[in-house]
Amino acid sequence: MIIMAIESSCDETSVAIIKNGKEILSNIISSQIDIHAQYGGVVPEIASRQHILTINPILNEALKEANITKDEIDAIAVTYAPGLQGSLLVGITTAKTIAWLWNKPLIPVNHLEGHMYSVFLENDITPPMITLLVSGGHTEIINFKDYGKYELVGKTKDDAVGEAFDKVARLLGLPYPGGPYIDKCAKQGNKKAYNFPRAMKNTYDFSFSGLKTSVLYKIKDLNEQNIEIPVNDIAASFSQAVADTLVEKTIRAAKELSINNIVITGGVAANSFLRSEMEFCCKKNKFKLFLPSMKLCTDNAAMIGCAAYYKFIRDDYNKDWLNLEAVSRQPITSN
Ligand code: KG4
Ligand code: ZN
């Protein structure tokens, strides 16, 4: 069973060829990060125009690297939600055109579902599991009960966690995207230098805007006193506050739902404070922790192809593909 998958929901154009939901024959990713960096964030109009320029060459590259022809492909998969409307439309239109031309079924995939399935590409793991999805656009704790059966346990009420990293980095004068820069500085700082807030303590939902404001006031305060900003200490204290919040809620959810497998995915899964805190707490509580490799944690089409495979073998997907539309906001729901 060979699936060609297309992902274009934000600022990465990606096409992958996946065999039997597991073997990655190719996973080509073209990132627009350098283009958007000069604006300090993703500019939607530029993103969709860039997808248009990139998608066809990437498609050919994916076929070439996988060393297969169109006749060997059994189905096309595409991300249809959530994401930037214009960006999603480029992927959807490409997928519809190929499906029609090559006479293949088209499997629509929710981007969050893709992130959740990325773990199956490298690990022998079966549901149930608790997935912590942390990226520039998402902060969710999901109970992955079974294939196609998910329950949203908690989500952010304001900023996504990656967004909070990027905004705090900007306050500290660090480049975009700021997460990796904060991480680097934080490793040299004192995580106990400042006691930043850990919000929404007794729920599974998140809020990062108060934490961000607290960093802003601390910087203002130090500026008024003409004290040089201790970037490393602020980065470390902020990172620890974020890691504590993400880990405490995820572990509490796993305990309450009696689930032993924990997965972290999304770009923020690269964060060293989050990784070490989660590793420590999983060991302490005898939970199994799965961290997909970074190439599969960040946006890529391989994860979409993997999710599509499980939908295809269960024959559980929307077949009215000619009417498939881009949906910018869509929570994770069971099929
Ligand atoms: O999943 P991703 O590549 O793209 C989407 O948002 O879909 O995630 C990007 C986010 C950015 O906000 C970036 O700052 C953050 O992940 N990030 C990190 C680290 N590496 C990337 N945040 C904290 N620590 C890191 N090491
Ligand atoms: Zn994503």
Coordinates of C-alpha atoms and ligand atoms in Angstrom, one line a residue:
M1 CA 0.0 0.0 0.0
I2 CA 1.8 3.2 -1.2
I3 CA 0.5 6.6 -0.3
M4 CA 1.6 10.0 -1.7
A5 CA 1.0 12.6 0.9
I6 CA 1.0 16.4 0.6
E7 CA 1.3 18.9 3.5
S8 CA 1.1 22.7 3.1
S9 CA -0.8 24.0 6.1
C10 CA 1.6 26.7 7.2
D11 CA 5.1 27.5 6.0
E12 CA 6.5 24.1 5.0
T13 CA 5.8 22.6 1.6
S14 CA 6.2 18.8 1.9
V15 CA 5.5 15.7 -0.2
A16 CA 6.1 12.2 1.1
I17 CA 5.8 8.6 -0.2
I18 CA 4.9 6.1 2.5
K19 CA 4.8 2.4 2.2
N20 CA 2.4 0.4 4.5
G21 CA 2.1 3.4 6.9
K22 CA 5.6 2.8 8.1
E23 CA 8.3 2.9 5.6
I24 CA 9.3 6.4 4.4
L25 CA 10.4 6.1 0.8
S26 CA 10.7 9.9 0.6
N27 CA 9.8 12.9 2.7
I28 CA 10.8 16.1 1.0
I29 CA 10.4 19.3 3.0
S30 CA 10.9 22.8 1.8
S31 CA 10.9 25.4 4.6
Q32 CA 10.1 29.0 4.1
I33 CA 11.6 30.1 7.4
D34 CA 14.3 32.3 5.9
I35 CA 11.7 34.2 3.8
H36 CA 9.4 34.9 6.8
A37 CA 12.3 35.5 9.3
Q38 CA 12.7 39.1 8.0
Y39 CA 9.1 39.9 8.9
G40 CA 9.4 38.3 12.4
G41 CA 6.7 35.7 11.7
V42 CA 4.8 33.9 9.0
V43 CA 3.1 36.2 6.4
P44 CA 0.1 34.2 5.1
E45 CA 0.0 35.7 1.6
I46 CA 3.7 35.2 1.0
A47 CA 3.4 31.6 2.4
S48 CA 0.7 30.6 -0.1
R49 CA 2.6 32.2 -3.1
Q50 CA 5.7 30.3 -2.0
H51 CA 3.7 27.0 -1.8
I52 CA 2.6 27.5 -5.4
L53 CA 6.2 27.9 -6.6
T54 CA 7.5 24.9 -4.7
I55 CA 4.8 22.2 -4.8
N56 CA 5.5 20.8 -8.3
P57 CA 9.3 20.5 -8.0
I58 CA 8.8 18.9 -4.6
L59 CA 6.3 16.5 -6.0
N60 CA 8.7 15.4 -8.7
E61 CA 11.6 15.1 -6.2
A62 CA 9.5 12.9 -3.9
L63 CA 8.7 10.5 -6.7
K64 CA 12.3 10.5 -7.9
E65 CA 13.7 9.9 -4.4
A66 CA 11.2 7.1 -3.8
N67 CA 12.2 5.6 -7.1
I68 CA 8.6 4.8 -8.1
T69 CA 6.1 5.7 -10.8
K70 CA 2.6 7.1 -10.5
D71 CA 1.2 3.6 -11.3
E72 CA 2.6 2.2 -8.1
I73 CA 0.8 4.8 -5.9
D74 CA -2.5 3.5 -4.4
A75 CA -3.8 6.7 -2.9
I76 CA -3.2 10.4 -2.4
A77 CA -3.4 12.1 1.0
V78 CA -3.6 15.8 1.9
T79 CA -3.8 18.0 4.9
Y80 CA -7.2 19.9 4.7
A81 CA -7.3 21.5 8.2
P82 CA -6.4 23.3 10.4
G83 CA -4.0 25.9 9.0
L84 CA -3.6 29.0 6.8
Q85 CA -6.5 29.0 4.3
G86 CA -4.4 30.0 1.3
S87 CA -1.6 27.6 2.1
L88 CA -4.0 24.7 2.7
L89 CA -5.7 25.4 -0.7
V90 CA -2.5 25.0 -2.6
G91 CA -2.0 21.4 -1.2
I92 CA -5.7 20.6 -1.6
T93 CA -5.9 21.8 -5.2
T94 CA -2.7 19.9 -6.1
A95 CA -4.0 16.7 -4.4
K96 CA -7.4 16.9 -6.2
T97 CA -5.8 17.5 -9.5
I98 CA -3.5 14.4 -9.1
A99 CA -6.3 12.2 -7.8
W100 CA -8.4 13.1 -10.7
L101 CA -5.7 12.8 -13.3
W102 CA -4.2 9.6 -12.0
N103 CA -7.6 8.1 -10.9
K104 CA -6.6 7.5 -7.3
P105 CA -8.6 7.8 -4.1
L106 CA -8.0 11.0 -2.1
I107 CA -7.7 10.8 1.7
P108 CA -8.2 14.1 3.7
V109 CA -6.2 14.3 6.9
N110 CA -6.4 16.7 9.8
H111 CA -3.0 18.2 10.5
L112 CA -3.2 17.5 14.2
E113 CA -4.0 13.9 13.5
G114 CA -0.8 13.8 11.3
H115 CA 1.3 15.0 14.2
M116 CA -0.2 12.3 16.5
Y117 CA 0.6 9.5 14.0
S118 CA 4.2 10.6 13.4
V119 CA 5.2 8.4 16.4
F120 CA 4.2 5.2 14.4
L121 CA 6.8 5.9 11.7
E122 CA 9.7 5.1 14.0
N123 CA 8.3 3.2 17.0
D124 CA 6.4 0.0 17.7
I125 CA 3.7 1.6 19.8
T126 CA 0.0 0.9 19.9
P127 CA -2.7 3.1 21.4
P128 CA -3.8 4.2 24.0
M129 CA -1.3 7.0 24.5
I130 CA -1.3 10.6 25.7
T131 CA 0.0 13.0 23.0
L132 CA 1.4 16.4 24.0
L133 CA 1.4 18.4 20.8
V134 CA 3.4 21.5 21.1
S135 CA 4.3 23.7 18.1
G136 CA 4.1 27.3 16.8
G137 CA 0.4 26.9 16.2
H138 CA -0.7 24.2 18.7
T139 CA -0.7 23.3 22.3
E140 CA -2.9 20.3 23.0
I141 CA -3.0 17.3 25.2
I142 CA -4.8 14.5 23.4
N143 CA -6.0 11.1 24.6
F144 CA -5.3 8.9 21.6
K145 CA -7.6 6.0 22.7
D146 CA -7.4 4.0 19.5
Y147 CA -7.0 4.6 15.7
G148 CA -9.6 7.2 14.8
K149 CA -10.7 7.6 18.4
Y150 CA -9.4 10.7 20.1
E151 CA -10.4 12.9 23.0
L152 CA -9.1 16.5 23.5
V153 CA -8.0 16.6 27.1
G154 CA -6.6 20.2 27.2
K155 CA -5.6 23.1 24.9
T156 CA -4.3 26.6 25.1
K157 CA -6.7 29.4 25.8
D158 CA -4.5 32.0 24.1
D159 CA -1.0 31.7 22.6
A160 CA 0.4 28.4 21.4
V161 CA 3.5 27.5 23.3
G162 CA 5.9 28.0 20.3
E163 CA 4.3 31.4 19.8
A164 CA 5.1 32.3 23.4
F165 CA 8.7 31.2 22.9
D166 CA 8.9 33.4 19.7
K167 CA 7.3 36.4 21.4
V168 CA 9.5 36.2 24.5
A169 CA 12.6 35.8 22.2
R170 CA 11.6 39.0 20.5
L171 CA 11.3 40.8 23.9
L172 CA 14.9 39.6 24.5
G173 CA 16.1 40.8 21.2
L174 CA 16.6 37.3 19.8
P175 CA 15.9 36.4 16.1
Y176 CA 12.8 34.6 14.7
P177 CA 11.9 31.8 15.2
G178 CA 13.0 32.3 18.8
G179 CA 12.4 28.9 20.4
P180 CA 15.9 27.5 19.5
Y181 CA 17.6 30.7 20.5
I182 CA 15.9 30.8 23.9
D183 CA 16.8 27.2 24.4
K184 CA 20.5 27.9 23.7
C185 CA 20.6 30.9 26.1
A186 CA 18.6 29.0 28.7
K187 CA 21.2 26.3 28.9
Q188 CA 23.6 28.9 30.3
G189 CA 21.2 30.6 32.6
N190 CA 19.8 30.1 36.1
K191 CA 16.3 28.6 35.9
K192 CA 15.6 29.7 39.5
A193 CA 16.6 33.4 38.9
Y194 CA 13.0 34.5 38.4
N195 CA 9.7 32.9 39.5
F196 CA 7.5 33.3 36.5
P197 CA 3.8 32.1 36.8
R198 CA 2.6 28.6 36.1
A199 CA -1.0 29.4 35.0
M200 CA -4.3 27.4 35.1
K201 CA -3.0 25.0 37.7
N202 CA -6.0 22.8 38.3
T203 CA -7.2 22.3 34.7
Y204 CA -5.7 20.6 31.7
D205 CA -5.9 23.8 29.6
F206 CA -3.0 26.2 29.1
S207 CA -2.6 29.9 29.1
F208 CA 0.7 31.5 28.2
S209 CA -0.2 35.2 27.8
G210 CA 0.2 35.9 31.5
L211 CA 3.7 34.3 31.5
K212 CA 4.6 36.4 28.5
T213 CA 3.4 39.6 30.1
S214 CA 5.2 38.7 33.3
V215 CA 8.5 38.5 31.3
L216 CA 7.6 41.8 29.6
Y217 CA 7.2 43.6 33.0
K218 CA 10.4 42.1 34.3
I219 CA 12.3 43.4 31.3
K220 CA 10.7 46.8 31.7
D221 CA 11.5 46.9 35.4
L222 CA 15.2 46.0 34.7
N223 CA 15.4 48.6 32.0
E224 CA 14.0 51.3 34.3
Q225 CA 16.7 50.5 36.8
N226 CA 19.3 50.6 34.1
I227 CA 20.3 47.0 34.8
E228 CA 21.6 45.0 31.8
I229 CA 19.0 42.4 30.8
P230 CA 20.2 38.9 32.0
V231 CA 19.0 37.2 28.8
N232 CA 20.3 33.7 29.8
D233 CA 18.6 33.8 33.3
I234 CA 15.3 35.1 31.9
A235 CA 15.4 32.5 29.1
A236 CA 16.1 29.7 31.7
S237 CA 13.4 30.8 34.1
F238 CA 10.9 31.2 31.3
S239 CA 11.7 27.8 29.8
Q240 CA 11.4 26.1 33.2
A241 CA 8.0 27.7 33.8
V242 CA 6.8 26.4 30.4
A243 CA 8.3 22.9 30.9
D244 CA 6.8 22.6 34.4
T245 CA 3.4 23.5 33.1
L246 CA 3.5 21.2 30.1
V247 CA 4.9 18.2 32.0
E248 CA 2.7 18.5 35.1
K249 CA -0.6 18.6 33.1
T250 CA 0.5 15.7 30.8
I251 CA 1.6 13.5 33.6
R252 CA -1.6 14.2 35.6
A253 CA -3.7 13.4 32.5
A254 CA -1.8 10.1 32.0
K255 CA -2.2 9.2 35.7
E256 CA -5.9 10.0 35.8
L257 CA -6.6 8.1 32.5
S258 CA -4.3 5.2 33.5
I259 CA -2.3 5.5 30.2
N260 CA 1.3 4.4 30.2
N261 CA 2.5 5.8 26.9
I262 CA 3.4 9.5 26.5
V263 CA 4.3 11.1 23.2
I264 CA 5.6 14.6 22.6
T265 CA 5.5 16.0 19.1
G266 CA 5.6 19.4 17.3
G267 CA 8.5 21.8 17.0
V268 CA 8.7 22.6 20.7
A269 CA 9.4 18.9 21.4
A270 CA 13.0 20.0 20.6
N271 CA 13.2 22.1 23.8
S272 CA 15.8 20.7 26.1
F273 CA 14.1 21.8 29.3
L274 CA 10.8 20.1 28.3
R275 CA 12.6 16.9 27.2
S276 CA 14.6 16.5 30.4
E277 CA 11.7 17.4 32.7
M278 CA 9.4 14.9 30.9
E279 CA 12.1 12.2 30.9
F280 CA 12.6 12.7 34.6
C281 CA 8.9 12.6 35.4
C282 CA 8.1 9.6 33.1
K283 CA 10.9 7.6 34.7
K284 CA 9.6 8.5 38.2
N285 CA 6.1 7.5 37.3
K286 CA 7.1 4.5 35.2
F287 CA 5.6 5.9 32.0
K288 CA 7.1 5.1 28.6
L289 CA 8.1 8.3 26.8
F290 CA 8.3 8.5 22.9
L291 CA 9.9 11.4 21.2
P292 CA 9.8 11.2 17.4
S293 CA 12.9 12.5 15.7
M294 CA 12.9 16.2 14.9
K295 CA 12.3 15.8 11.2
L296 CA 9.0 14.0 12.0
C297 CA 8.1 16.3 14.9
T298 CA 8.0 19.5 12.8
D299 CA 5.6 19.8 9.8
N300 CA 6.1 17.1 7.2
A301 CA 4.1 15.0 4.8
A302 CA 5.3 11.6 6.1
M303 CA 3.1 12.0 9.2
I304 CA 0.1 12.8 6.9
G305 CA 0.8 9.7 4.8
C306 CA 0.9 7.6 8.0
A307 CA -2.4 8.9 9.3
A308 CA -3.9 8.4 5.9
Y309 CA -2.8 4.8 5.8
Y310 CA -4.7 4.0 9.1
K311 CA -7.8 5.7 7.7
F312 CA -7.5 3.8 4.4
I313 CA -7.2 0.4 5.9
R314 CA -10.2 1.1 8.2
D315 CA -12.0 2.5 5.1
D316 CA -12.8 5.5 7.4
Y317 CA -12.5 8.7 5.4
N318 CA -14.6 11.3 3.6
K319 CA -14.8 10.1 0.0
D320 CA -16.5 13.3 -1.4
W321 CA -13.1 14.6 -2.2
L322 CA -14.2 16.8 -5.2
N323 CA -16.0 19.0 -2.6
L324 CA -13.1 19.0 -0.1
E325 CA -12.4 22.5 1.2
A326 CA -9.7 24.1 3.3
V327 CA -10.8 24.5 6.9
S328 CA -8.6 27.0 8.9
R329 CA -9.8 26.0 12.3
Q330 CA -10.8 22.4 13.3
P331 CA -10.3 20.7 16.6
I332 CA -9.2 17.1 16.7
T333 CA -12.3 14.8 16.5
S334 CA -12.8 11.1 16.3
N335 CA -13.6 9.6 12.8
Ligands
KG4_1 O1 6.1 22.3 14.5 P1 6.8 23.6 14.1 O2 8.1 23.4 13.3 O3 5.9 24.4 13.2 C1 4.6 24.7 13.5 O4 4.4 25.6 14.3 O5 3.7 24.0 12.9 O6 7.1 24.4 15.4 C2 7.8 25.7 15.3 C3 7.8 26.2 16.7 C4 8.4 27.7 16.7 O7 7.5 28.5 17.5 C5 9.8 27.5 17.3 O8 10.2 28.6 18.0 C6 9.5 26.3 18.3 O9 8.7 25.5 17.5 N1 10.8 25.7 18.6 C7 11.3 25.6 19.9 C8 12.5 24.9 19.8 N2 12.7 24.6 18.5 C9 11.6 25.0 17.8 N3 10.8 26.1 21.0 C10 11.5 25.9 22.1 N4 12.7 25.2 22.2 C11 13.2 24.7 21.0 N5 14.4 24.1 21.1
ZN2 ZN 2.2 21.4 12.7

